[in-house]
Short mmCIF file of C-alpha atoms in Angstrom, two decimals:
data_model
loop_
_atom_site.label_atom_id
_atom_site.label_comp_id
_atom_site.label_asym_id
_atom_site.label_seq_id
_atom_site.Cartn_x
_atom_site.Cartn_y
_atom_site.Cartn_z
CA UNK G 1 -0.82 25.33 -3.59
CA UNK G 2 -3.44 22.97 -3.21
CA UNK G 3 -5.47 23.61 -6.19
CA UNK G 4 -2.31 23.71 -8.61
CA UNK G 5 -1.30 20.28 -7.24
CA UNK G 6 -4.91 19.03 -7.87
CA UNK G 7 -4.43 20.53 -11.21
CA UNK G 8 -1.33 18.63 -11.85
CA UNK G 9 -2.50 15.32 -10.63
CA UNK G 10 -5.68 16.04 -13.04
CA UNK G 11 -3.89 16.30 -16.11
CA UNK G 12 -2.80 13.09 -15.56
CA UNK G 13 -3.38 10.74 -18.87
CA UNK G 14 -4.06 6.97 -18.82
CA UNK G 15 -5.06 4.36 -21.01
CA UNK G 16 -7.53 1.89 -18.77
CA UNK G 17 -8.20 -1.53 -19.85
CA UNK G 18 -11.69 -3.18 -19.87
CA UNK G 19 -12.22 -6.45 -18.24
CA UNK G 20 -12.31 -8.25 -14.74
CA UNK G 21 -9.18 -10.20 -13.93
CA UNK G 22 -9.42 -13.16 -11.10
CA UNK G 23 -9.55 -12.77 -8.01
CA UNK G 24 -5.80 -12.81 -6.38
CA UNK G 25 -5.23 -15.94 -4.67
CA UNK G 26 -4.59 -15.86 -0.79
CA UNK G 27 -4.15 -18.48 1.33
CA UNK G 28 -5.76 -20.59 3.23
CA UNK G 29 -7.71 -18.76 6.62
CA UNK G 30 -7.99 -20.35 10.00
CA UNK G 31 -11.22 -21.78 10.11
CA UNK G 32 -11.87 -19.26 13.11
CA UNK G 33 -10.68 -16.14 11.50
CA UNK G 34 -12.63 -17.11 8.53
CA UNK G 35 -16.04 -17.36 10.26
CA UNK G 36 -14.82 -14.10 12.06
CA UNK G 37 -14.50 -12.08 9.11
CA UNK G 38 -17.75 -13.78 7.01
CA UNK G 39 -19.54 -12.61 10.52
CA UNK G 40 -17.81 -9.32 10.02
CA UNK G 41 -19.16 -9.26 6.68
CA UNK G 42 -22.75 -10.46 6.86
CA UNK G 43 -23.06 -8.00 10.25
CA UNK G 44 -21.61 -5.09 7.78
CA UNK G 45 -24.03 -6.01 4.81
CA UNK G 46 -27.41 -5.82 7.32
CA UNK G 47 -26.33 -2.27 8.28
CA UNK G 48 -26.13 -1.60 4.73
CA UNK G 49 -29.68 -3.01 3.78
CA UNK G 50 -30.70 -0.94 6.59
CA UNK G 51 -29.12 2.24 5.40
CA UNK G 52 -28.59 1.99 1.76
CA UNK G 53 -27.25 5.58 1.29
CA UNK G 54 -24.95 5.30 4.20
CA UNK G 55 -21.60 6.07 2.68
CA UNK G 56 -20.00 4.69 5.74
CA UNK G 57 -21.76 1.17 5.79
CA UNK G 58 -20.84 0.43 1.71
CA UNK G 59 -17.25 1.52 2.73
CA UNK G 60 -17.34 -1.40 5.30
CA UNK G 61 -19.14 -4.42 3.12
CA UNK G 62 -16.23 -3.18 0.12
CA UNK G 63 -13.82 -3.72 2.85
CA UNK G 64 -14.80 -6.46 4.51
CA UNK G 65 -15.12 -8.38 1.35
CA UNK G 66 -11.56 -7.59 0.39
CA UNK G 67 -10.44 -9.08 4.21
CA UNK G 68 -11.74 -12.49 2.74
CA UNK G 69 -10.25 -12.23 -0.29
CA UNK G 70 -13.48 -11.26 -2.62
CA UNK G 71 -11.16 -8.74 -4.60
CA UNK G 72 -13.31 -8.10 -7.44
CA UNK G 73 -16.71 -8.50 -5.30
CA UNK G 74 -15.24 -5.62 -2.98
CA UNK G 75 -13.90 -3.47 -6.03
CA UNK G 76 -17.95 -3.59 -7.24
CA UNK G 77 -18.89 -2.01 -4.04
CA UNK G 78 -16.60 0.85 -4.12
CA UNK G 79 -17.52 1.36 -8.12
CA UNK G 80 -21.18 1.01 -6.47
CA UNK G 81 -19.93 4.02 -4.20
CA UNK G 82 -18.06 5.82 -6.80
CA UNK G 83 -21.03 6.06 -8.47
CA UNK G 84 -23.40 7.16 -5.71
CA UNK G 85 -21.41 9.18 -3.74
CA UNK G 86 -18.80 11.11 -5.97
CA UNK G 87 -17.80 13.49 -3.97
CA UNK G 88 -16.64 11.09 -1.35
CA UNK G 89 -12.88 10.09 -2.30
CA UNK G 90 -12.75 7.41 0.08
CA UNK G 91 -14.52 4.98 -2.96
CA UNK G 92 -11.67 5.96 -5.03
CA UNK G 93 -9.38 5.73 -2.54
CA UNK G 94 -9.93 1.89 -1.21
CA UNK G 95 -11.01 0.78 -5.25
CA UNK G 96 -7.78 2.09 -6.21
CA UNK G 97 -5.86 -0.26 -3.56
CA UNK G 98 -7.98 -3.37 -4.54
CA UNK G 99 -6.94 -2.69 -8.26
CA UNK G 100 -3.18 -2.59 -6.78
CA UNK G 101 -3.83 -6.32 -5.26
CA UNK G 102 -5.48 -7.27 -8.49
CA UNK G 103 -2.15 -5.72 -10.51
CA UNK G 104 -4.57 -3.78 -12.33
CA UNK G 105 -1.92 -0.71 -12.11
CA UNK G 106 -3.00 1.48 -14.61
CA UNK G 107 -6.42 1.64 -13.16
CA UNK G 108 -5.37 1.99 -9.54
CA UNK G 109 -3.39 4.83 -10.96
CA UNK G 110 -6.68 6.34 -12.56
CA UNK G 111 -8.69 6.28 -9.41
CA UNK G 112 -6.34 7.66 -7.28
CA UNK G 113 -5.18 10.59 -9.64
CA UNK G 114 -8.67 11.21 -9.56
CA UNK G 115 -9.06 10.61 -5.56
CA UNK G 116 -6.14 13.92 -4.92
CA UNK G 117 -8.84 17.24 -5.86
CA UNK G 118 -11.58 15.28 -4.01
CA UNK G 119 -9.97 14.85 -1.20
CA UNK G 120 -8.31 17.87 -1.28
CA UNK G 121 -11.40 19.61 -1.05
CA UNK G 122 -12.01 18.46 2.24
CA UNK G 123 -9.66 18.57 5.52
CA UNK G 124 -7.95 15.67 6.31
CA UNK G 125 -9.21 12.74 8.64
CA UNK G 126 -8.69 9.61 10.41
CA UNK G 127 -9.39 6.38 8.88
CA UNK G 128 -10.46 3.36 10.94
CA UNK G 129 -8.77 0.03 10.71
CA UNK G 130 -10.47 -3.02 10.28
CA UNK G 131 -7.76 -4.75 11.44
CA UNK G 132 -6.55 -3.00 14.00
CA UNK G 133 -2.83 -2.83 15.56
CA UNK G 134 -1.90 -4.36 18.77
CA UNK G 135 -2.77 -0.39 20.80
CA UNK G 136 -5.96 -0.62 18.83
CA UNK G 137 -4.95 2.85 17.53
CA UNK G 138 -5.51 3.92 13.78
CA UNK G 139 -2.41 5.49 12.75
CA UNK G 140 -3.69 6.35 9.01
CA UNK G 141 -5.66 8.98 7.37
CA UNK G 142 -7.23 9.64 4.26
CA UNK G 143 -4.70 11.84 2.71
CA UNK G 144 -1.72 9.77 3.36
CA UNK G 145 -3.49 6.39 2.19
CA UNK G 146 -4.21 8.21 -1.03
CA UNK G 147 -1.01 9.47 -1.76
CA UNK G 148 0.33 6.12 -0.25
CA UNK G 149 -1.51 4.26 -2.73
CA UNK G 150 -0.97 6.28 -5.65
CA UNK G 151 2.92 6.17 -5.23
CA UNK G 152 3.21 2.48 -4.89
CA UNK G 153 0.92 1.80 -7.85
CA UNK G 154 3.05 4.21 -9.89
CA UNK G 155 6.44 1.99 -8.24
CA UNK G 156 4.64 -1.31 -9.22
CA UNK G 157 4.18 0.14 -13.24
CA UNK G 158 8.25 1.31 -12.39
CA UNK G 159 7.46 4.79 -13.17
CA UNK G 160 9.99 5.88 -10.35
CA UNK G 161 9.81 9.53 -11.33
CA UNK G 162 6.39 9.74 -11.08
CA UNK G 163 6.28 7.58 -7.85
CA UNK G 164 9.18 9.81 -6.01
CA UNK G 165 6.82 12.84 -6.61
CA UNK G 166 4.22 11.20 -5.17
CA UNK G 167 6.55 9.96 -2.08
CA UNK G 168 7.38 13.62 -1.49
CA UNK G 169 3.34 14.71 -1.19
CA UNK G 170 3.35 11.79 1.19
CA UNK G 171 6.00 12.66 3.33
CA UNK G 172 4.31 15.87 4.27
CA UNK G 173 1.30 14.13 5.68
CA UNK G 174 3.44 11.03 7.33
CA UNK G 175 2.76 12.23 10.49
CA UNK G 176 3.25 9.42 13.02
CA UNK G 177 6.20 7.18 12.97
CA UNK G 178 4.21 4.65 11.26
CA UNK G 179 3.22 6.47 8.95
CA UNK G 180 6.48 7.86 8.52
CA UNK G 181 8.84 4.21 8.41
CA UNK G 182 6.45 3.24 5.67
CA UNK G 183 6.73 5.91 3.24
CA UNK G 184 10.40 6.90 3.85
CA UNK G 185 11.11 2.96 3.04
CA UNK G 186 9.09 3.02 -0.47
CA UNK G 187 10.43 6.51 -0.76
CA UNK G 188 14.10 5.57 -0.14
CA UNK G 189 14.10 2.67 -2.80
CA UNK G 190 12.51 5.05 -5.78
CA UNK G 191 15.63 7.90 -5.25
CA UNK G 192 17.46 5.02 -5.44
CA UNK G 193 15.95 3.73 -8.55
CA UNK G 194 16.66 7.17 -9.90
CA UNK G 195 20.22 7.76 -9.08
CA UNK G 196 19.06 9.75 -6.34
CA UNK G 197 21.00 8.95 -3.20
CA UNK G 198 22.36 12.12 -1.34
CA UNK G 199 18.07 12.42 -1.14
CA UNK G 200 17.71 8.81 -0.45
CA UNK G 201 20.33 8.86 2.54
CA UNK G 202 18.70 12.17 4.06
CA UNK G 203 15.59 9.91 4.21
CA UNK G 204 17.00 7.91 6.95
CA UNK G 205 18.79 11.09 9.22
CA UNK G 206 15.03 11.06 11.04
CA UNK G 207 14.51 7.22 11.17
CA UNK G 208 16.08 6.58 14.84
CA UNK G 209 16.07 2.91 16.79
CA UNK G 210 13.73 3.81 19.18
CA UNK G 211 10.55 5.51 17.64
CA UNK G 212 7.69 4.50 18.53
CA UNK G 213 6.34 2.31 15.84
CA UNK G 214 3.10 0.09 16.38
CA UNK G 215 2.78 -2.07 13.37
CA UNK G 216 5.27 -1.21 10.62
CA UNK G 217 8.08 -2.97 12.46
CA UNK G 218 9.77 -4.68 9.70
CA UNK G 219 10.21 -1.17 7.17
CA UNK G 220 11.08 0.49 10.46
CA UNK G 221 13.80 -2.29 10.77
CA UNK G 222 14.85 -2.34 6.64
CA UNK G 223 15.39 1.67 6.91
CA UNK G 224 17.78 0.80 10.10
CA UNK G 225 19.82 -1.54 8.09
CA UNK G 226 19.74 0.30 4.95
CA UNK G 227 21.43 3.32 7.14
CA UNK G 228 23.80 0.90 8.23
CA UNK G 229 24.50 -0.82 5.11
CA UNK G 230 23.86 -4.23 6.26
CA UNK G 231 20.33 -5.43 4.78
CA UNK G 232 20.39 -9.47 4.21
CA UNK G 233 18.62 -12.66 4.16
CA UNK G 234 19.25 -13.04 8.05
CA UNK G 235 16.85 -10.29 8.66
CA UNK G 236 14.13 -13.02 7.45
CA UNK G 237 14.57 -15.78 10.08
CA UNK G 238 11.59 -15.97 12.74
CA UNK G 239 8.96 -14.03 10.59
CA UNK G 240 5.43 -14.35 10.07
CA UNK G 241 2.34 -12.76 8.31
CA UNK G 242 3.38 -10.22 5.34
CA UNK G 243 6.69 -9.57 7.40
CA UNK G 244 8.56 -12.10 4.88
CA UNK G 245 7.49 -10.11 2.07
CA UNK G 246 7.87 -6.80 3.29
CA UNK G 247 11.21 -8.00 4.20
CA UNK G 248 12.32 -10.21 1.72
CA UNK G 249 11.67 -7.75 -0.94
CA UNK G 250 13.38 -4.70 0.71
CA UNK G 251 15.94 -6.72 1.21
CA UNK G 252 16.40 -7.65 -2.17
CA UNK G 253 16.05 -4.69 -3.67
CA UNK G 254 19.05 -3.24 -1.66
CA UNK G 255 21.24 -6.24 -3.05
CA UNK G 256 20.20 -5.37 -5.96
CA UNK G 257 20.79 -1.85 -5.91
CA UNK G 258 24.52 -3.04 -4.39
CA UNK G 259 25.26 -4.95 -7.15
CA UNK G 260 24.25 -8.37 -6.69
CA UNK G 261 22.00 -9.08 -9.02
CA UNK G 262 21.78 -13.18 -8.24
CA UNK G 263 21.86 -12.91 -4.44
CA UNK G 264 18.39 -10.33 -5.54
CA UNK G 265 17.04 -12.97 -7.74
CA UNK G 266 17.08 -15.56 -5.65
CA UNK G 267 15.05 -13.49 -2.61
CA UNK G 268 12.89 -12.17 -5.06
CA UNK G 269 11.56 -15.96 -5.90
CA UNK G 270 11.49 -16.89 -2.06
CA UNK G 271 9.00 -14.07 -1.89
CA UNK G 272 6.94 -14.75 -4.55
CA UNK G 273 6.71 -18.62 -3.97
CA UNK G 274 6.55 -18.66 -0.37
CA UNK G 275 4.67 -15.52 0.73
CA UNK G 276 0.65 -14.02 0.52
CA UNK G 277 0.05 -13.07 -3.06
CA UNK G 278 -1.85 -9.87 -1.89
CA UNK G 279 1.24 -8.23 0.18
CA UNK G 280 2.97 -5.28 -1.74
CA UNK G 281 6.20 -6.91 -0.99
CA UNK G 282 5.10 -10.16 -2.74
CA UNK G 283 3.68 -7.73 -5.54
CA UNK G 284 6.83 -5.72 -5.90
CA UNK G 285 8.59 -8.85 -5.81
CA UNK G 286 6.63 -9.94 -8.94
CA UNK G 287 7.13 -7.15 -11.06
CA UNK G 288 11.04 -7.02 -10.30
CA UNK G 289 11.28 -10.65 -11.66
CA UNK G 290 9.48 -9.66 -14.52
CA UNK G 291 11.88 -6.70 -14.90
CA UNK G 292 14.76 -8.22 -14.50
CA UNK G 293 14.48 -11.03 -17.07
#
């Protein structure tokens, strides 16, 4: 099973541009969290001069350089990784989400087609957060952040048939409630891109009040009121960080797949001018604007 689905995700064909776009614009950092992260950064690049093969310690400067916003700096350390360690999927894996932020979707869509036999060849494992939750308890692993990935940058270029197959690979290896609010969310809107809603409704039968979610609070809270029919721009007051994004566009998206097209319009826009350019709500926002013109 698992080598014909590496097979299929190999035959995969896609055109990739050349070219380095900007970096994404992101706002403005407490002057605290800023010097945080730069220490973060500079403390992650000495363990890397010390141990330049360490696969582990160029995973950390690529990251850490994408937590301050150096998109295209941390997308040349995974390539850097790609390169040296190409066996390691993890390089195609985090380059693949940086080329998401950049809305480089085609080639986030090449690396992680490529990132599914790689991984596959290996078991599954935890990944570390580098910003952790409020338990301080990863809830992520490799093979659900590359599927994860791969389906969103496949619902970002609104190839929904491509992205629901995707979603389904994902759900099998959602295994926390997390893990599973997140993906049944992305997963519900495709089938219902698609025309697919018996499937999409079946989605929410597992999604109860009172699982145990640690950090995806507000898709745990759109796949509530998507069961109950009531998603709208209430569910925005009071909320910080990406939660207006995530929010905002699930919300709109469900008006728009009720029928009301302006109400959707309108909360797309909030999102995009009001919201962190590098959320996947704010990026999903973007490209339904653009679709809906």
């Amino acid at each position: 099973m698992r080598r014909a689905l590496a097979a299929a995700f190999l035959s995969v064909a896609l055109s990739v541009s050349c070219g380095v776009a900007p970096d994404v614009e992101t706002p403005a950092m407490p002057p605290e969290l800023k010097a945080k992260r730069e220490a973060d950064l500079a403390a992650a690049e000495a363990t890397l001069a010390a141990n330049p093969d360490d696969p582990d310690a160029l995973i950390w400067v690529g990251r850490r350089l994408g937590y301050l916003g150096r998109f295209n700096d941390a997308i040349a350390a995974f390539t850097r990784g790609i390169e040296q360690h190409p066996t390691d999927a993890r390089f195609l894996r985090h380059r693949g989400h940086r080329y998401i932020t950049q809305r480089q979707f085609a080639r986030a869509i090449a690396d992680l087609t490529r990132a599914v036999p790689v991984m596959l060849a290996q078991p599954d494992a935890i990944e570390p957060d580098g910003q952790p939750n409020a338990r301080n308890l990863p809830t992520g692993t490799l093979y659900f952040n590359v599927y994860y990935h791969l389906a969103l940058a496949h619902y970002l270029a609104r190839d929904f048939a491509a992205a629901a197959a995707t979603w389904a690979e994902c759900q099998k290896v959602s295994r926390s409630p997390d893990k599973l609010v997140a993906t049944s969310y992305w997963h519900y809107l495709t089938l219902r891109r698609l025309g697919r809603d018996a499937e999409a409704r079946a989605l929410l039968t597992p999604i109860r009040s009172d699982l145990e979610v640690i950090e995806n609070h507000s898709y745990h809270r759109l796949l509530l009121a998507f069961a109950a029919g009531n998603a709208n721009e209430a569910m925005l007051e009071g909320t910080t960080d990406n939660d207006p994004a995530t929010l905002g566009n699930g919300v709109a998206t469900f008006l728009w797949l009720s029928g009301e097209q302006a109400r959707a319009q309108a909360l797309w826009r909030r999102v995009v001018d009001t919201t962190p350019r590098a959320a996947f709500g704010h990026i999903a926002a973007e490209t339904e604007l653009a679709a809906s013109k």
